[in-house]
Amino acid sequence: MCGIVGYIGHRDAFPIVIKGLERLEYRGYDSAGIALFDGNDISLSKTKGKVEDLRSKAKEISQAGSLGIGHTRWATHGVPNDVNSHPHYSNSGDLVIIHNGIIENYESIKQALKDRGYTFQSDTDTEVLVNLIEEVQKTEDVKLGKAVQIALNQVVGAYAIAVFDKKKPDEIVVAKLGSPLAIGVGENEFFIASDASPFIEFTNNAVYLEDEEMAIIRLGKEIKLRKIKNDAIAYPNILELQMNLEEIEKGGYDHFMLKEIYEQPRAIMDTYRGRLLADQGIIRMAGIDQNIEKFVNANRIIIVACGTSWHAGLVAEYIFEDLARIPVEVEYASEFRYRNPVITDKDVLIAISQSGETADTLAAIKLAKEKGAFVFGVCNVVGSSIARESDAGAYTHAGPEIGVASTKAFTTQITVLTLIALKLAKEKGEFSQSKFHEYLSELETIPAKVEKSLLSNDLVETVAEVYKDSTNCLYLGRGYNFPVALEGALKLKEISYIHAEGYPAAEMKHGPIALIDEQMPVFVIATKKGHYEKVVSNIQEIKSRKGKIIAIVTEGDEQVKELADHVIEIPETLESLTPLLTTIPLQLLSYHIAVMRNCNVDQPRNLAKSVTVE
Ligand code: AGP
């Protein structure tokens, strides 16, 4: 997820664009850039780092110009560095573009353009797009707007773009598919941005482009809206925004954590986009494809991680052993690095880290590499230390996770690990084509099922009200949902400061059941798929000791409803995919309890988003 900003009007563009980028930094912050146009010359500056680094670097360029575009990057293709930062020029230097999104078929387009003599400075999909637009302009002899439209009908992926042509100083062309784009409409001036925060102080009037819409924005003229696919005229719906700045950065949510919980359907879809090709019956992951023998012939897979990422690793242990029949060992990175582990070159080590900067996980990787293991990184931050230290990897395209409590990172990590396990299961012949296809098709339904699970929010809020003053809580799960119980307990602990423990449900009778009384809420994951009858027995054991039971059940469950004090339903899915759904109500529960306890949800006490020290 990146942030884009643009301006065309009667003011100096530089301060508007720079300040707008600062307001969008929550969308991505690994590099930033700006291009200004004074009607004759284009001044462009871009840099790895934050917008404040751009502000100082931009002192080297002329800051004149009443047309400007800017970009703060969340890298998806190409590591964060100056040359991969946006904006990008076309080969002629006449066109300049900024882009938020992913062009999935950029490699084939890039090769075709190379064959026609185009050269490329960066590794990005965006530089390919701007040169495709230039090539169309030349070969079709059309203006910028038509060239953008023709080019976008050749790309596959997601985009919010702004592009201008040196030959047309009073015009900016924008287009949207999958990534947000708002146009601020002022008095003889227009603003462009990923959300309204860069222009809300100048105008409350905004047009939000719909998917597959583009707009030609010309000074002194009405916005010209078109459908990209068929050039049909669309009519701008100008909204009068009532929001304030703070709300807009959080997308209207009260906290980044809640926003990120609700982003999970989109984040999971972005994570499998371009990788899960269910209709073709394939999973495409370059990092696995190029190293498939190492995985298939591995003695075992060692997973190292911390916190929530460690819980995702536990889920992966069930998935890899159950589906791909590969032995897996999950280790706390902090323990692994110091216990003098036995590691050989027949081991594959998977490091899971949202930030890609966790010191213990990074140290574990280095130890494993010294001992000859192959290291595969699953990170959310492109170009992060762990990503760079790994021999290969796969990014979770969750977008920046601002809330300290990991939510969308957890579900997108599980998504990536599930794709890997399914790919290996197929490669090893553990899966028939039909069983493989069944899993691929079900995985494609998960974003909609997460959306449906989120509908339990109001019910979860009423449950939170009942238990918000508890001093201790227990979370129970079995099988695939045992790690979800641990994760649910961690979420509650870290943002509401209530002590909570996760346990395998069957483990209760080996001691913890002594804790059960009327003051102890027990959150039990009791989905139909996954040792259901045994979990029901555990629930009965708790009930007979007057424990309070809040159960996460498969929709339509009637049996647990008779036993539990509260039930929260989630849609049915395959057993190995239930963690992607059962975690949702537990995320919401911890969020609401923390809010009711007036805790700092996004920045809980004593915590940091990335633990870069031991
Ligand atoms: C989870 O909510 C916490 N923020 C924390 O446990 C986190 O998962 C852990 O520090 C690992 O971080 P990483 O995924 O960035 O490596």
XYZ file of C-alpha atoms and ligand atoms in Angstrom:
630
model
C 0.000 0.000 0.000
C 1.507 3.397 -0.949
C 0.363 6.977 -0.691
C -0.087 9.191 -3.750
C -0.660 12.957 -3.826
C -1.121 15.402 -6.712
C -2.009 19.054 -7.255
C -2.843 21.232 -10.227
C -4.041 24.818 -9.741
C -2.986 28.345 -8.880
C -0.842 27.646 -5.837
C 2.724 26.406 -5.432
C 2.458 22.636 -5.629
C 5.540 21.804 -3.535
C 4.276 22.532 0.013
C 0.886 20.966 -0.724
C 2.377 17.737 -2.081
C 5.035 17.370 0.623
C 2.593 17.995 3.477
C 0.112 15.658 1.799
C 2.735 12.914 1.708
C 3.426 13.388 5.415
C -0.269 12.788 6.064
C -0.176 9.602 4.011
C 2.986 8.143 5.529
C 0.886 5.669 7.499
C 0.301 4.015 4.093
C 3.962 3.377 3.431
C 7.205 4.899 4.484
C 10.206 3.198 2.921
C 10.883 5.815 0.231
C 9.329 9.012 -1.152
C 9.502 11.302 -4.171
C 8.054 14.394 -5.833
C 7.874 15.802 -9.356
C 7.023 19.454 -10.074
C 6.209 21.077 -13.385
C 6.339 24.838 -14.005
C 5.070 24.603 -17.567
C 8.535 24.351 -19.054
C 10.738 22.178 -16.884
C 10.134 19.149 -14.697
C 11.984 18.992 -11.368
C 12.053 15.550 -9.780
C 13.523 14.389 -6.487
C 13.176 11.041 -4.766
C 14.907 9.157 -2.007
C 14.920 6.056 0.130
C 13.638 6.948 3.580
C 10.808 9.032 4.909
C 9.125 12.172 3.651
C 11.313 14.280 5.934
C 14.337 12.911 4.042
C 12.641 13.909 0.791
C 11.926 17.389 2.133
C 15.637 17.950 2.744
C 16.783 16.258 -0.486
C 14.289 18.278 -2.546
C 16.176 21.438 -1.604
C 18.493 20.492 -4.501
C 15.766 20.979 -7.094
C 13.694 23.933 -8.198
C 10.500 23.896 -6.184
C 8.627 26.027 -8.717
C 5.514 24.665 -10.316
C 1.757 24.699 -9.865
C 1.516 21.095 -11.033
C 3.004 18.448 -8.791
C 2.736 14.749 -7.938
C 4.249 12.901 -5.007
C 4.495 9.359 -3.651
C 5.359 7.650 -0.383
C 6.199 4.019 -1.067
C 5.347 0.646 0.423
C 7.580 -1.464 -1.792
C 6.013 -4.395 -3.618
C 8.435 -4.783 -6.554
C 12.031 -3.734 -6.104
C 13.717 -3.047 -2.796
C 13.407 0.414 -1.229
C 16.111 2.613 -2.723
C 16.357 5.917 -4.587
C 16.002 4.510 -8.088
C 12.950 2.355 -7.246
C 11.190 5.272 -5.562
C 8.426 7.063 -7.413
C 7.782 9.210 -9.465
C 9.113 7.530 -12.590
C 9.911 9.122 -15.962
C 9.142 7.522 -19.309
C 12.135 7.003 -21.569
C 11.512 10.290 -23.405
C 11.342 12.221 -20.136
C 7.990 13.687 -21.183
C 5.744 11.517 -18.993
C 5.925 11.218 -15.208
C 3.898 8.743 -13.143
C 3.130 7.733 -9.550
C 1.362 4.466 -8.723
C -0.140 2.664 -5.755
C -0.799 -1.004 -6.506
C 0.666 -4.048 -8.262
C 0.904 -4.732 -12.010
C 1.005 -8.527 -12.087
C 1.908 -8.952 -15.778
C 4.626 -6.290 -15.783
C 7.434 -8.711 -16.688
C 5.963 -9.703 -20.049
C 5.159 -6.059 -20.855
C 8.669 -5.030 -19.831
C 10.226 -7.592 -22.168
C 8.053 -6.437 -25.081
C 9.085 -2.838 -24.450
C 12.749 -3.836 -24.206
C 12.391 -5.531 -27.580
C 11.276 -2.124 -28.888
C 14.334 -0.426 -27.470
C 13.049 0.812 -24.144
C 15.468 0.853 -21.240
C 14.696 0.731 -17.537
C 16.391 2.350 -14.560
C 14.417 0.580 -11.839
C 13.027 -2.861 -10.918
C 9.514 -1.523 -10.534
C 6.298 -2.437 -12.300
C 5.450 1.287 -12.333
C 8.289 2.285 -14.668
C 7.006 -0.393 -17.048
C 3.524 1.136 -16.975
C 4.670 4.686 -17.783
C 6.692 3.412 -20.756
C 3.749 1.325 -21.943
C 1.664 4.518 -21.921
C 4.397 6.300 -23.894
C 4.616 3.480 -26.411
C 0.828 3.583 -26.924
C 0.959 7.378 -27.309
C 3.532 6.999 -30.064
C 2.149 4.011 -31.940
C -1.508 5.081 -31.752
C -0.729 8.795 -32.078
C -3.147 9.658 -29.253
C -3.187 12.108 -26.363
C -2.294 11.161 -22.824
C -5.817 10.305 -21.653
C -6.489 7.873 -24.504
C -3.000 6.393 -24.175
C -3.573 5.731 -20.467
C -6.885 4.075 -21.233
C -5.449 1.799 -23.934
C -2.451 0.891 -21.786
C -4.547 0.057 -18.733
C -6.609 -2.340 -20.799
C -3.407 -4.312 -21.279
C -2.405 -4.634 -17.643
C -3.538 -7.078 -14.948
C -3.410 -5.995 -11.324
C -4.357 -3.128 -9.065
C -3.578 0.570 -9.467
C -4.240 4.132 -8.465
C -2.116 6.242 -10.791
C -1.509 9.897 -11.601
C 0.450 10.771 -14.731
C 1.207 13.999 -16.581
C 2.765 14.864 -19.944
C 5.274 17.676 -20.300
C 3.537 18.567 -23.578
C 0.232 19.227 -21.719
C 1.067 21.510 -18.743
C -2.541 22.012 -17.637
C -3.576 18.375 -17.296
C -3.196 15.362 -15.012
C -4.681 11.940 -15.828
C -5.676 9.580 -12.993
C -7.077 6.045 -12.971
C -8.184 3.511 -10.373
C -8.598 -0.223 -9.955
C -8.334 -1.867 -6.556
C -6.391 0.960 -4.869
C -8.102 4.089 -3.550
C -8.037 7.455 -5.335
C -9.820 10.653 -4.331
C -9.978 13.946 -6.262
C -10.345 17.127 -4.209
C -12.315 19.740 -6.135
C -11.389 23.352 -5.289
C -11.863 26.765 -6.870
C -9.926 26.380 -10.125
C -7.658 23.827 -8.524
C -7.699 20.059 -8.119
C -6.086 17.723 -5.626
C -5.422 14.001 -6.007
C -4.724 11.621 -3.131
C -5.105 8.109 -1.749
C -7.483 9.548 0.847
C -8.752 13.036 1.616
C -6.229 13.878 4.350
C -3.848 15.806 1.983
C -6.588 18.179 0.763
C -9.250 18.347 3.485
C -7.853 21.694 4.668
C -8.334 23.170 1.168
C -11.671 21.694 0.154
C -14.382 19.384 1.516
C -15.571 18.554 -1.983
C -14.278 15.235 -3.227
C -14.866 12.701 -5.990
C -13.947 9.115 -5.150
C -13.157 7.214 -8.336
C -14.849 3.844 -8.717
C -12.902 0.796 -9.885
C -12.043 0.872 -13.595
C -12.636 4.607 -13.818
C -10.222 7.234 -15.053
C -10.342 10.999 -15.042
C -8.765 13.687 -17.202
C -8.273 16.674 -14.923
C -7.798 19.981 -16.756
C -7.570 23.399 -15.159
C -10.628 25.529 -15.829
C -12.631 22.522 -16.998
C -14.985 19.981 -15.445
C -13.479 16.638 -14.519
C -13.840 14.299 -17.499
C -14.680 10.835 -16.106
C -14.490 7.698 -18.257
C -14.852 3.920 -17.833
C -11.481 2.418 -18.705
C -12.850 -0.723 -20.297
C -15.264 0.819 -22.832
C -14.668 4.600 -22.716
C -18.237 5.124 -21.496
C -18.851 8.525 -19.962
C -19.165 8.479 -16.167
C -20.474 11.374 -14.099
C -18.483 12.662 -11.101
C -20.374 12.365 -7.836
C -18.999 15.262 -5.775
C -19.287 14.494 -2.056
C -19.099 17.109 0.678
C -16.840 15.484 3.300
C -17.739 15.890 6.970
C -14.629 14.093 8.267
C -11.720 15.645 10.140
C -8.095 14.962 9.370
C -7.402 12.490 12.160
C -10.371 10.337 11.215
C -9.374 10.251 7.569
C -5.899 8.878 8.190
C -7.579 6.031 10.019
C -10.062 5.653 7.202
C -12.871 6.659 9.522
C -12.002 3.993 12.117
C -11.283 4.999 15.723
C -7.975 3.146 15.757
C -5.481 1.762 13.262
C -5.942 -1.679 14.852
C -9.652 -1.743 14.021
C -8.928 -0.477 10.508
C -6.386 -3.265 10.045
C -8.783 -5.903 11.383
C -11.280 -4.774 8.741
C -8.604 -4.643 6.033
C -8.054 -8.399 6.309
C -10.339 -9.460 3.436
C -8.454 -7.118 1.103
C -5.066 -7.978 2.627
C -5.614 -11.739 2.230
C -6.728 -11.175 -1.367
C -3.659 -9.025 -2.073
C -1.469 -11.736 -0.529
C -2.711 -14.460 -2.857
C -3.263 -12.184 -5.859
C -1.047 -13.343 -8.713
C -0.051 -16.466 -6.762
C -3.302 -18.430 -6.381
C -4.593 -19.269 -9.857
C -7.482 -21.568 -8.927
C -9.031 -21.664 -12.384
C -5.708 -22.881 -13.793
C -5.178 -25.183 -10.812
C -1.777 -23.717 -9.962
C 0.025 -21.805 -7.236
C 2.822 -19.579 -8.582
C 5.501 -18.504 -6.081
C 8.895 -17.697 -7.566
C 10.738 -18.139 -4.246
C 9.368 -21.671 -3.909
C 9.471 -22.633 -7.590
C 13.169 -21.774 -7.790
C 13.997 -23.793 -4.657
C 11.408 -26.548 -4.759
C 13.984 -29.355 -4.430
C 15.295 -27.921 -1.161
C 11.808 -28.033 0.328
C 10.770 -31.393 -1.087
C 14.032 -33.072 -0.029
C 14.382 -31.300 3.309
C 14.868 -33.414 6.423
C 12.590 -30.982 8.187
C 11.370 -27.405 8.144
C 12.350 -25.295 11.133
C 10.157 -22.263 11.696
C 11.540 -19.392 13.787
C 9.577 -16.330 14.827
C 8.365 -14.302 17.808
C 4.972 -13.362 19.204
C 2.092 -13.413 16.775
C 4.400 -14.545 13.986
C 5.334 -17.529 16.150
C 1.649 -18.373 16.430
C 1.376 -18.236 12.643
C 4.312 -20.656 12.601
C 2.424 -23.054 14.863
C -0.523 -22.998 12.472
C 1.940 -23.703 9.665
C 3.254 -26.741 11.558
C -0.203 -28.297 11.436
C -0.653 -27.368 7.792
C 2.737 -28.571 6.537
C 2.629 -31.875 8.427
C -1.035 -32.564 7.762
C -1.059 -31.639 4.062
C 2.525 -31.821 2.775
C 3.749 -34.539 5.190
C 6.992 -32.623 5.864
C 8.325 -32.695 9.464
C 8.161 -29.243 11.035
C 9.628 -27.809 14.218
C 8.522 -24.393 15.460
C 10.935 -22.437 17.634
C 10.898 -19.174 19.523
C 13.690 -17.349 17.727
C 15.001 -16.051 21.063
C 15.424 -19.612 22.395
C 16.625 -21.142 19.151
C 19.508 -18.747 18.725
C 21.043 -19.647 22.096
C 20.369 -23.330 22.585
C 23.096 -24.548 20.246
C 20.563 -26.274 17.967
C 21.465 -29.122 15.655
C 21.124 -27.689 12.138
C 22.286 -29.264 8.871
C 22.275 -28.328 5.209
C 19.295 -30.649 4.806
C 17.184 -28.270 6.891
C 14.977 -25.510 5.547
C 14.420 -22.643 7.965
C 11.370 -20.424 7.509
C 11.580 -17.079 9.309
C 8.271 -15.289 9.842
C 8.272 -11.591 10.668
C 5.842 -8.752 9.930
C 8.441 -6.028 10.413
C 11.345 -8.033 9.060
C 13.474 -6.344 11.742
C 12.966 -8.478 14.883
C 16.429 -8.922 16.359
C 15.946 -12.459 17.687
C 14.536 -13.711 14.404
C 17.335 -12.054 12.433
C 19.926 -13.650 14.717
C 18.284 -17.061 14.318
C 18.520 -16.743 10.539
C 22.210 -15.882 10.686
C 22.904 -18.886 12.917
C 21.013 -21.210 10.572
C 22.844 -19.874 7.523
C 26.211 -20.366 9.240
C 25.265 -24.021 9.716
C 24.229 -24.477 6.095
C 20.443 -24.351 6.266
C 18.415 -22.816 3.442
C 16.548 -19.773 4.758
C 13.162 -18.639 3.471
C 11.696 -15.371 4.762
C 7.991 -14.518 5.126
C 7.901 -10.758 5.771
C 5.519 -7.870 5.295
C 8.103 -5.136 4.743
C 9.870 -5.318 1.388
C 13.615 -4.926 1.640
C 13.628 -5.388 5.424
C 16.677 -6.881 7.118
C 15.176 -10.374 7.442
C 13.976 -10.280 3.827
C 17.455 -9.302 2.658
C 19.216 -11.871 4.861
C 17.023 -14.729 3.604
C 18.068 -16.885 0.637
C 14.556 -16.538 -0.798
C 11.161 -15.470 0.423
C 7.547 -14.477 -0.096
C 6.063 -11.185 1.008
C 2.685 -10.824 2.645
C 1.112 -7.912 0.814
C -0.782 -6.777 3.896
C 0.285 -3.155 3.583
C 1.703 -1.242 6.546
C 0.527 -2.537 9.907
C 0.521 0.493 12.194
C -1.247 -0.909 15.247
C 1.283 -2.552 17.587
C -1.022 -5.558 17.967
C -0.571 -7.693 14.885
C -3.812 -8.641 13.141
C -3.701 -8.598 9.327
C -0.067 -9.719 9.508
C -1.209 -12.926 11.246
C -3.847 -13.855 8.682
C -1.687 -12.941 5.688
C 1.240 -14.930 7.101
C -1.059 -17.958 7.404
C -2.226 -17.326 3.832
C 1.343 -17.360 2.478
C 2.253 -20.457 4.524
C -0.886 -22.247 3.344
C -0.009 -21.500 -0.282
C 3.486 -22.919 0.283
C 2.177 -26.062 2.029
C -0.390 -26.688 -0.719
C 2.243 -26.194 -3.404
C 4.582 -28.670 -1.690
C 1.762 -31.157 -1.062
C 0.978 -31.139 -4.773
C 4.661 -31.343 -5.736
C 5.168 -34.336 -3.429
C 2.131 -36.123 -4.805
C 0.308 -35.961 -1.482
C -2.611 -34.234 -3.177
C -4.681 -35.354 -6.162
C -5.478 -32.604 -8.663
C -9.103 -32.568 -7.509
C -8.188 -32.267 -3.817
C -5.673 -29.535 -4.727
C -8.332 -27.705 -6.679
C -10.772 -28.030 -3.779
C -8.298 -26.271 -1.487
C -7.500 -23.551 -4.017
C -11.174 -22.809 -4.583
C -11.918 -22.739 -0.848
C -8.955 -20.425 -0.219
C -10.476 -18.007 -2.745
C -13.654 -17.864 -0.646
C -11.791 -16.851 2.506
C -11.862 -13.042 2.026
C -15.667 -13.163 1.755
C -15.840 -15.471 4.784
C -13.624 -13.124 6.766
C -15.980 -10.316 5.725
C -18.871 -12.407 7.081
C -16.983 -13.152 10.325
C -16.547 -9.415 10.823
C -20.327 -9.093 10.937
C -20.142 -10.563 14.468
C -18.571 -7.283 15.638
C -21.667 -5.960 17.447
C -22.246 -9.278 19.232
C -18.562 -9.411 20.181
C -18.853 -5.902 21.592
C -21.696 -7.009 23.883
C -19.591 -9.958 25.068
C -16.662 -7.591 25.680
C -18.911 -5.464 27.881
C -19.647 -8.499 30.089
C -16.016 -9.574 30.563
C -14.064 -6.309 30.317
C -13.355 -6.254 34.085
C -12.050 -9.811 34.299
C -8.638 -10.221 35.878
C -7.848 -13.547 34.162
C -9.070 -15.320 31.049
C -8.463 -18.718 29.474
C -8.425 -19.434 25.739
C -8.821 -23.029 24.562
C -8.449 -24.645 21.167
C -7.508 -27.972 19.615
C -5.568 -28.905 16.531
C -5.338 -26.060 14.041
C -7.072 -23.808 16.540
C -4.727 -24.354 19.447
C -2.360 -21.653 18.036
C -5.399 -19.400 17.558
C -6.156 -19.775 21.274
C -2.595 -18.668 22.047
C -2.958 -15.739 19.640
C -6.290 -14.693 21.127
C -4.749 -14.672 24.599
C -1.782 -12.612 23.400
C -4.069 -10.033 21.779
C -6.019 -9.594 25.015
C -2.885 -9.399 27.174
C -1.012 -6.902 25.071
C -3.735 -4.301 24.551
C -6.068 -4.635 27.572
C -3.465 -5.728 30.157
C -5.744 -8.547 31.391
C -3.804 -11.730 32.136
C -4.808 -14.422 29.639
C -3.508 -17.878 28.816
C -3.985 -20.025 25.751
C -4.086 -23.802 26.193
C -4.742 -26.938 24.210
C -8.329 -27.748 25.242
C -7.461 -31.278 26.314
C -4.678 -29.972 28.557
C -7.186 -28.448 30.969
C -7.527 -31.638 32.990
C -3.767 -31.674 33.624
C -3.924 -28.718 35.987
C -5.474 -25.509 34.613
C -9.018 -26.747 35.319
C -8.216 -25.971 38.972
C -8.510 -22.317 37.951
C -12.112 -22.639 36.816
C -14.733 -20.799 38.814
C -17.472 -18.252 38.131
C -14.883 -15.480 37.793
C -12.979 -17.188 34.988
C -14.206 -16.519 31.433
C -13.103 -19.318 29.094
C -13.010 -18.573 25.352
C -13.285 -21.884 23.519
C -12.857 -22.457 19.801
C -15.336 -25.203 18.985
C -15.684 -25.324 15.231
C -17.361 -28.318 13.601
C -14.131 -29.185 11.777
C -11.463 -30.103 14.330
C -12.097 -32.597 17.150
C -15.544 -31.066 17.745
C -16.949 -33.766 20.038
C -13.841 -33.703 22.211
C -14.012 -29.931 22.556
C -17.678 -30.240 23.522
C -16.589 -32.603 26.296
C -14.040 -30.025 27.463
C -16.804 -27.414 27.515
C -18.961 -29.677 29.652
C -16.043 -30.176 32.090
C -15.759 -26.382 32.435
C -19.498 -25.861 32.727
C -19.771 -28.409 35.514
C -17.332 -26.205 37.462
C -19.361 -23.034 36.816
C -16.877 -21.566 34.367
C -18.185 -18.854 31.993
C -17.979 -20.111 28.425
C -17.739 -17.992 25.290
C -17.523 -20.289 22.264
C -16.462 -19.579 18.683
C -18.600 -21.999 16.666
C -19.410 -22.885 13.097
C -22.525 -21.061 11.927
C -25.691 -23.078 12.625
C -24.191 -24.929 15.592
C -27.010 -25.886 17.980
C -25.195 -28.186 20.403
C -22.651 -25.765 21.883
C -25.323 -23.079 21.995
C -27.026 -25.178 24.703
C -23.869 -25.276 26.799
C -22.106 -21.927 26.386
C -22.980 -18.565 27.906
C -22.283 -16.884 24.562
C -21.638 -18.224 21.061
C -20.078 -16.325 18.182
C -20.535 -17.891 14.776
C -18.102 -18.043 11.872
C -18.676 -19.536 8.404
C -17.743 -23.153 7.676
C -14.496 -23.841 5.848
C -11.850 -26.555 5.520
C -10.275 -27.499 8.856
C -6.830 -26.209 7.847
C -8.326 -22.819 6.917
C -10.370 -22.306 10.102
C -7.617 -20.235 11.831
C -8.164 -17.512 9.216
C -11.739 -17.166 10.494
C -11.663 -18.145 14.180
C -9.076 -15.455 14.907
C -11.399 -12.661 13.715
C -13.844 -12.556 16.672
C -10.926 -12.897 19.107
C -9.193 -9.883 17.501
C -12.425 -7.879 17.802
C -12.939 -9.048 21.384
C -9.503 -7.871 22.541
C -10.011 -4.590 20.677
C -13.371 -3.794 22.308
C -12.255 -4.802 25.801
C -9.172 -2.593 25.467
C -11.271 0.363 24.309
C -13.721 -0.148 27.199
C -10.765 -0.169 29.593
C -9.493 3.099 28.073
C -6.218 1.472 27.037
C -4.041 2.895 24.278
C -5.075 0.383 21.649
C -2.628 1.337 18.897
C 0.341 1.933 21.184
C -0.046 -0.248 24.294
C 2.197 0.484 27.276
C 5.703 -1.065 27.310
C 5.412 -2.301 23.700
C 6.964 -1.350 20.353
C 5.840 -2.274 16.870
C 9.179 -3.770 16.009
C 11.481 -5.305 18.631
C 14.853 -4.588 17.086
C 16.739 -5.248 20.327
C 17.265 -8.459 22.324
C 1.912 -9.158 18.260
O 0.653 -8.524 18.366
C 3.024 -8.285 18.798
N 3.026 -7.028 18.199
C 4.363 -9.010 18.779
O 4.216 -10.239 19.458
C 4.949 -9.318 17.381
O 4.180 -10.307 16.742
C 6.379 -9.830 17.570
O 7.146 -8.813 18.178
C 7.041 -10.255 16.261
O 7.139 -9.149 15.409
P 7.506 -9.407 13.859
O 6.384 -10.211 13.293
O 7.616 -8.038 13.276
O 8.794 -10.165 13.822
